[in-house]
mmCIF file of C-alpha atoms in Angstrom:
data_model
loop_
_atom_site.group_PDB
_atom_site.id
_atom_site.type_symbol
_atom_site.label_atom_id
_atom_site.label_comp_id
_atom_site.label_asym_id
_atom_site.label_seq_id
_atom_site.Cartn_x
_atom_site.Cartn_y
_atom_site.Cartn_z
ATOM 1 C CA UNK A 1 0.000 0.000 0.000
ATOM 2 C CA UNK A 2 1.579 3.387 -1.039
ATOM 3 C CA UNK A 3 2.460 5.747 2.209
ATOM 4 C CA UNK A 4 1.672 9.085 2.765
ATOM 5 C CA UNK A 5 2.507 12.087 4.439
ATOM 6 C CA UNK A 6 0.829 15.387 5.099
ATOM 7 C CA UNK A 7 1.717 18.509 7.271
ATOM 8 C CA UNK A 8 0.515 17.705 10.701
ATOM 9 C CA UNK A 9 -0.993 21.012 11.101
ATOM 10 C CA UNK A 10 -2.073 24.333 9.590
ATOM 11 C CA UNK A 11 -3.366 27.512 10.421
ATOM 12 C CA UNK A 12 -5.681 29.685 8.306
ATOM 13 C CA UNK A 13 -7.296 32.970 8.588
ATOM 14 C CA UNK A 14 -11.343 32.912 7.610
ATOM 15 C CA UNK A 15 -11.665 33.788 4.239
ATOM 16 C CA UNK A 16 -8.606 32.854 2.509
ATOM 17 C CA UNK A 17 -8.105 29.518 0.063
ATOM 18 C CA UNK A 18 -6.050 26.879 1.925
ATOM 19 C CA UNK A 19 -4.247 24.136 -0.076
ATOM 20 C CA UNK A 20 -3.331 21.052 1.843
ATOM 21 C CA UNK A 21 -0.295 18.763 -0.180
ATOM 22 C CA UNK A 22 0.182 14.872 0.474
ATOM 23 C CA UNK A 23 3.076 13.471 -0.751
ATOM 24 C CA UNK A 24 2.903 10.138 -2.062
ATOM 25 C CA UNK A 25 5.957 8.349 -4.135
ATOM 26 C CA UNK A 26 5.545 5.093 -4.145
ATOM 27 C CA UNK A 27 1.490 4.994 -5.785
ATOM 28 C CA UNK A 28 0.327 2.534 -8.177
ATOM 29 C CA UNK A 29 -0.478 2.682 -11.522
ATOM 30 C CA UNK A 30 -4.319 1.545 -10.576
ATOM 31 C CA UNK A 31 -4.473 4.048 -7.579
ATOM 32 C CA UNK A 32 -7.151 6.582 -7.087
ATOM 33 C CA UNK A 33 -6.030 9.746 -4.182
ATOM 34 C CA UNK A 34 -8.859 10.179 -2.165
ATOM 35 C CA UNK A 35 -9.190 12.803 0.841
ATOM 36 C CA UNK A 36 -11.593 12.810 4.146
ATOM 37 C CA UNK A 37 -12.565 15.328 6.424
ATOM 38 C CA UNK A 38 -12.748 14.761 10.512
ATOM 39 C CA UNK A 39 -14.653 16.856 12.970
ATOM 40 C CA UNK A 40 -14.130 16.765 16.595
ATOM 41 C CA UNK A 41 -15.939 13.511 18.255
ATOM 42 C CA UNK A 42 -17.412 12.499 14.618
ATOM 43 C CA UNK A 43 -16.448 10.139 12.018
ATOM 44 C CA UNK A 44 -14.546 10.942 8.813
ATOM 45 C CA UNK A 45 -16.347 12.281 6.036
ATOM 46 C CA UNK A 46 -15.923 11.850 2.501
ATOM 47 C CA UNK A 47 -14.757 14.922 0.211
ATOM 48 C CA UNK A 48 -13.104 14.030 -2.693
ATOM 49 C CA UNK A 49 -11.778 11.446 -5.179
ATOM 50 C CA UNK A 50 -9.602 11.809 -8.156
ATOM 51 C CA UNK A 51 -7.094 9.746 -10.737
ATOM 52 C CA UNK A 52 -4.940 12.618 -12.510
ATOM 53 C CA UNK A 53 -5.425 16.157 -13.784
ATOM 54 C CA UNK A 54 -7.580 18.473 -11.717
ATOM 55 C CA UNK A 55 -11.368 17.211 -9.980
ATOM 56 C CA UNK A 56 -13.574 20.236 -8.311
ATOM 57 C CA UNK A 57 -16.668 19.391 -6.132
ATOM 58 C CA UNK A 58 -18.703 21.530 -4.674
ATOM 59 C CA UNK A 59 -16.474 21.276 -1.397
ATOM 60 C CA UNK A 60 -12.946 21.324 -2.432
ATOM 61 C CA UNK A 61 -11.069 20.679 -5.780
ATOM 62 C CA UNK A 62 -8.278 18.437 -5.951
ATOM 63 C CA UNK A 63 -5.238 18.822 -8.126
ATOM 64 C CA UNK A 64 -2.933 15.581 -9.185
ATOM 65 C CA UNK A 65 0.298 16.836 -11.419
ATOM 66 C CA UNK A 66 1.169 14.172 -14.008
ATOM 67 C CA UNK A 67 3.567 11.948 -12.195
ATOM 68 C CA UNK A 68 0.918 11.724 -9.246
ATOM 69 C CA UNK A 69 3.390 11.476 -7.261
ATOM 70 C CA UNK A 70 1.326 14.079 -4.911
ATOM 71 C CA UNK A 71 -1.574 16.094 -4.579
ATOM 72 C CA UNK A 72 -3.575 18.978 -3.462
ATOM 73 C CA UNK A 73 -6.341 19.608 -2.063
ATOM 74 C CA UNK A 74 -7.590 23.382 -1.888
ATOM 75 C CA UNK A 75 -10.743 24.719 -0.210
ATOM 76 C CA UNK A 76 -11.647 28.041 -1.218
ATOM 77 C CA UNK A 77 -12.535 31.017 1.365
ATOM 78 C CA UNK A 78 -12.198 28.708 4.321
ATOM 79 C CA UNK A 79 -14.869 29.392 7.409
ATOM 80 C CA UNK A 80 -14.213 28.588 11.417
ATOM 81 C CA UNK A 81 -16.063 25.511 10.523
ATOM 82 C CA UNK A 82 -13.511 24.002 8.360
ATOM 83 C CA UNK A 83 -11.917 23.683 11.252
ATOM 84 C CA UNK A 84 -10.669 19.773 11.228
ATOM 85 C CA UNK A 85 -8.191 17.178 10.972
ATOM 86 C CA UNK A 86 -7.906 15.977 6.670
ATOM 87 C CA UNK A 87 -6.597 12.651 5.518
ATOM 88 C CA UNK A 88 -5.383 12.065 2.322
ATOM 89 C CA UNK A 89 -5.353 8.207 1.134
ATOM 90 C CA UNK A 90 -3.901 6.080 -1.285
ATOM 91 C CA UNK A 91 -3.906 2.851 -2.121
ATOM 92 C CA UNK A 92 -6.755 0.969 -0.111
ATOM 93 C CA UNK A 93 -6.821 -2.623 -0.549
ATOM 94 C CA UNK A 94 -10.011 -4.686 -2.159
ATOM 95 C CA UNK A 95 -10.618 -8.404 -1.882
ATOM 96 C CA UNK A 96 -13.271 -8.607 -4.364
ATOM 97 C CA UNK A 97 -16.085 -8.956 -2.182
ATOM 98 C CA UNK A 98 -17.591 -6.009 0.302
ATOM 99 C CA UNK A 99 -16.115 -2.909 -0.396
ATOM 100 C CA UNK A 100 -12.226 -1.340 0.295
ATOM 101 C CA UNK A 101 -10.022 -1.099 3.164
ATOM 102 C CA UNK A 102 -9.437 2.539 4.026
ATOM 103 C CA UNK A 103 -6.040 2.676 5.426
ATOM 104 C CA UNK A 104 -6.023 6.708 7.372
ATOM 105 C CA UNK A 105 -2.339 8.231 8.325
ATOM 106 C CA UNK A 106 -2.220 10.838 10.733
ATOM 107 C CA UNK A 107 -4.026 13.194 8.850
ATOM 108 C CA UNK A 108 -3.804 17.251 8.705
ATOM 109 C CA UNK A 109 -5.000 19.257 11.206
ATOM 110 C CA UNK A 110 -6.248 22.297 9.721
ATOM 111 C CA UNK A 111 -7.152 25.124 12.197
ATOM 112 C CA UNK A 112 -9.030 28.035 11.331
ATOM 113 C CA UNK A 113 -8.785 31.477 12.736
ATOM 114 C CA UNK A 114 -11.316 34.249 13.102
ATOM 115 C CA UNK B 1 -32.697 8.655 5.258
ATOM 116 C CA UNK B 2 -30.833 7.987 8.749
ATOM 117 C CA UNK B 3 -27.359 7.903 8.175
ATOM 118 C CA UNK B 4 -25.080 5.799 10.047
ATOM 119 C CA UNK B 5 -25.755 5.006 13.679
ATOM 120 C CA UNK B 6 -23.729 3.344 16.623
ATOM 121 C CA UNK B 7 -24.689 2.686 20.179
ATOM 122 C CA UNK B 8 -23.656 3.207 23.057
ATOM 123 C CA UNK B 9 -22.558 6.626 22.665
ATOM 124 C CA UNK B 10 -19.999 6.200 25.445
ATOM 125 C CA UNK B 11 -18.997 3.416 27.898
ATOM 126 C CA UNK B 12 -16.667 2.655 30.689
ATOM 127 C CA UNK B 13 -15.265 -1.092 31.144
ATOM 128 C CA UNK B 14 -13.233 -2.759 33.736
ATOM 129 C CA UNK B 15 -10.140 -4.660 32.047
ATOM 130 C CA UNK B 16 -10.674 -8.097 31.676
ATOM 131 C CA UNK B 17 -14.012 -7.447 30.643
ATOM 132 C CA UNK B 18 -15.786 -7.598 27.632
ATOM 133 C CA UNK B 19 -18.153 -5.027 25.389
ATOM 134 C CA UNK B 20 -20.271 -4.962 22.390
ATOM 135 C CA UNK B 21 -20.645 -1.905 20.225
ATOM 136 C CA UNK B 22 -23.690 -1.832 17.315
ATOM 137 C CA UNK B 23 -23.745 -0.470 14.522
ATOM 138 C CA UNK B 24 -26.670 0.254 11.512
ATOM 139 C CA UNK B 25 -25.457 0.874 8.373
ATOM 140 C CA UNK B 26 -27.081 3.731 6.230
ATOM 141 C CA UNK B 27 -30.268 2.643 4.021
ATOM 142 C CA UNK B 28 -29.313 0.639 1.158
ATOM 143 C CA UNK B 29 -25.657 -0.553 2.113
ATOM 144 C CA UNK B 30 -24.751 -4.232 2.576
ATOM 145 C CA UNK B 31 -21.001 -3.726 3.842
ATOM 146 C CA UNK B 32 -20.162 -2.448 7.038
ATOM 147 C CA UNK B 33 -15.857 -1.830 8.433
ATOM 148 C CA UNK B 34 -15.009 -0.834 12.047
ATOM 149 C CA UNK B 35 -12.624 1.148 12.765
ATOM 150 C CA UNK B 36 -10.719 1.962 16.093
ATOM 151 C CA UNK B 37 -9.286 5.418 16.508
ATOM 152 C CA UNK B 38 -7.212 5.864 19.387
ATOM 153 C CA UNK B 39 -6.307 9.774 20.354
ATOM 154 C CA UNK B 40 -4.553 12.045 17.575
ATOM 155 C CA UNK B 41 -4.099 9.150 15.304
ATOM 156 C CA UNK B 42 -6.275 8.607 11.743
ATOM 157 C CA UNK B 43 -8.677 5.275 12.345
ATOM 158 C CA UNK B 44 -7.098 2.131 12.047
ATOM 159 C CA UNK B 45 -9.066 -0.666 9.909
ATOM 160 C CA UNK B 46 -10.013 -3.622 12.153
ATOM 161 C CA UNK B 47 -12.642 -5.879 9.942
ATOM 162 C CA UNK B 48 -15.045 -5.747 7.148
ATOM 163 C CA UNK B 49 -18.386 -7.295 6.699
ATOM 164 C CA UNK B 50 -20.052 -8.543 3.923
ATOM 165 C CA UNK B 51 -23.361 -11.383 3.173
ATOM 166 C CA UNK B 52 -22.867 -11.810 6.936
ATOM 167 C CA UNK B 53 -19.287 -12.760 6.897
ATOM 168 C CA UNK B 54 -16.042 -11.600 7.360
ATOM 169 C CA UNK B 55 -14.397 -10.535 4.047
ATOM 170 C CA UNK B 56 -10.946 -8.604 4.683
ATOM 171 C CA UNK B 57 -9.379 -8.229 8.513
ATOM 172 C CA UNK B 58 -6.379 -5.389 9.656
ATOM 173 C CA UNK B 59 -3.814 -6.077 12.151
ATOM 174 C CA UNK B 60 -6.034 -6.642 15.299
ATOM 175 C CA UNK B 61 -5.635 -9.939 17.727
ATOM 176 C CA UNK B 62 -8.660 -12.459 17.930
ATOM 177 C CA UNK B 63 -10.394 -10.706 21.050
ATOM 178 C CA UNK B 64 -11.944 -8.448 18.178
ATOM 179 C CA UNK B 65 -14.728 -10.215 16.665
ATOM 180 C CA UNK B 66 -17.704 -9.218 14.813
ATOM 181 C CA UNK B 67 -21.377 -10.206 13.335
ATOM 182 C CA UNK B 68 -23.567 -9.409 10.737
ATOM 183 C CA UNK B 69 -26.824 -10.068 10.731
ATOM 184 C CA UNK B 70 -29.075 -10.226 7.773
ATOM 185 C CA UNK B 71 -30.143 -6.516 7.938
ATOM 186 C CA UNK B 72 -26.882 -5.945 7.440
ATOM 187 C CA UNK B 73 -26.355 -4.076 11.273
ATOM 188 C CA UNK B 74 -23.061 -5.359 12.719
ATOM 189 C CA UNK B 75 -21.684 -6.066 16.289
ATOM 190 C CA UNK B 76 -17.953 -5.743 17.107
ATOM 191 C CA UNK B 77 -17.244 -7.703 20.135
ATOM 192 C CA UNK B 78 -13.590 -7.424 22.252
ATOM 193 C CA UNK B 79 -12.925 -9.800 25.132
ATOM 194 C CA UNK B 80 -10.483 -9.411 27.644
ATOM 195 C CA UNK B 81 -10.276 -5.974 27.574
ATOM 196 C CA UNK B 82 -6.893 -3.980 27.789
ATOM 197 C CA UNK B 83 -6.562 -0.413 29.042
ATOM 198 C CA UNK B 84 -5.079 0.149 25.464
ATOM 199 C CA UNK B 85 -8.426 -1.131 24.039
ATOM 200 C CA UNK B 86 -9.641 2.860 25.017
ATOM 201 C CA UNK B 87 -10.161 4.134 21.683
ATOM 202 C CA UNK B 88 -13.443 5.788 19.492
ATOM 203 C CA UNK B 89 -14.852 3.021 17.616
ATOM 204 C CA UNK B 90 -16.035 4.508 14.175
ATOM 205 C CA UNK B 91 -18.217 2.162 12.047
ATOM 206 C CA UNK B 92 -18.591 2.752 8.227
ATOM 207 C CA UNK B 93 -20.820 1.381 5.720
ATOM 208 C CA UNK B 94 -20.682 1.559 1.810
ATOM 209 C CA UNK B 95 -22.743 -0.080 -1.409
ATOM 210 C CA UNK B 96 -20.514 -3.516 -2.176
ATOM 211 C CA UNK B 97 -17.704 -2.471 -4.343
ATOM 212 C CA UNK B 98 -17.963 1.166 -3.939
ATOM 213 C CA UNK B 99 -14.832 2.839 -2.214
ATOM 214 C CA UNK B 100 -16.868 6.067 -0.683
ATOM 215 C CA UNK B 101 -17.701 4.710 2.785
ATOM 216 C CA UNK B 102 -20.351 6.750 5.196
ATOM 217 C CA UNK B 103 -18.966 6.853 8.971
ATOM 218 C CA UNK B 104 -21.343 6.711 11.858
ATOM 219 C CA UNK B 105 -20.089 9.238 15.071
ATOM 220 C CA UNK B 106 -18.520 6.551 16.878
ATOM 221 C CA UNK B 107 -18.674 4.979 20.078
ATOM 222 C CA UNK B 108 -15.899 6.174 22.964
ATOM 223 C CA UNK B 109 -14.868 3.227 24.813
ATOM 224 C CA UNK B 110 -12.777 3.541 28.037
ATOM 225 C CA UNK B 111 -11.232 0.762 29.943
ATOM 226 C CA UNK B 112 -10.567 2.125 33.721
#
């Protein structure tokens, strides 16, 4: 399974774009880069999913240069309330039957200021 | 549509002793993981369930077990409880073969 890493923290003033990078080196060819979002005492959430080239939802966008060796994921005009930890992963396993094994890191704990 | 939901909410245990967390899945999904998440760390896969059996299984010991019943809701069990068994336990549930997986709020398990 490829590792990642991400910044353990960030800080952000309300209003401004945040981008959040996860370096990943070792990904497969059959890989998809997929990020979550954690609030305090809840479980993850899912925010976005892409391959290669750029994918925007209407939460975050996520860019993936050619060698997809990393990513980025960038929120626009961040609020106090996107306040929480984000987890970029790569590589989750399938056996064929059920559905995938999400394997978290440490995640990025994104904190945002008034 | 209820989403995800786990009970108990919270719970304190004795080590040595043993708990059993629910868990129903969201409307329409037939696979349900659990997850431990111990503090300031990302959730750590401990089994996945599928047609009421255990399809794929992370690095846990055998104290961790789990059903599924044929409403698809789930159980994780853990015997012999260790003080390091403290954790949030996060279940998630997902259509079969789709990677997006819906998290329910967790339950917060302490072992005193």
């Amino acid at each position: 399974l490829a590792k990642t890493t991400q910044p353990i923290s960030m800080d952000s003033y309300e209003g401004q774009e945040v981008n959040i990078t996860c370096s990943h080196n070792n990904i497969a060819t059959n890989d998809y880069i997929t990020w979550y979002q954690q609030f305090p005492s809840q479980g993850p959430r899912f925010i976005i999913q892409g391959y290669k080239t750029k994918v925007t939802n209407e939460v975050a966008s996520l860019f993936i240069p050619a060698d997809r060796k990393s990513s980025t994921l960038s929120l626009p005009r961040v609020s106090l309330s996107d306040t929480a930890v984000y987890y970029c992963l790569v590589g989750d396993s399938f056996s064929g039957a059920g559905s995938y094994q999400l394997t978290f890191g440490k995640g990025t704990k994104l904190s945002v200021i008034p | 549509d209820a989403g995800v939901t786990q009970s108990p909410t919270h719970l304190i245990k004795t080590r040595g002793q043993q708990v059993t967390l629910r868990c129903s899945p969201k409307s329409g999904h037939d696979t349900v993981s659990w997850y431990q998440q111990a503090l300031g760390q990302g959730p750590q896969f401990i089994f996945q369930y599928y047609e009421e059996e255990e399809r794929q299984r992370g690095n846990f010991p055998d104290r961790f077990s789990g059903h599924q019943f044929p409403n698809y809701s789930s159980e994780l069990n853990v015997n012999a409880l260790l003080l390091g068994d403290s954790a949030l336990y996060l279940c998630a549930s997902s259509p079969a073969g789709r990677y997006e997986q819906y998290f329910g709020p967790g339950t917060r398990l302490t072992v005193t």
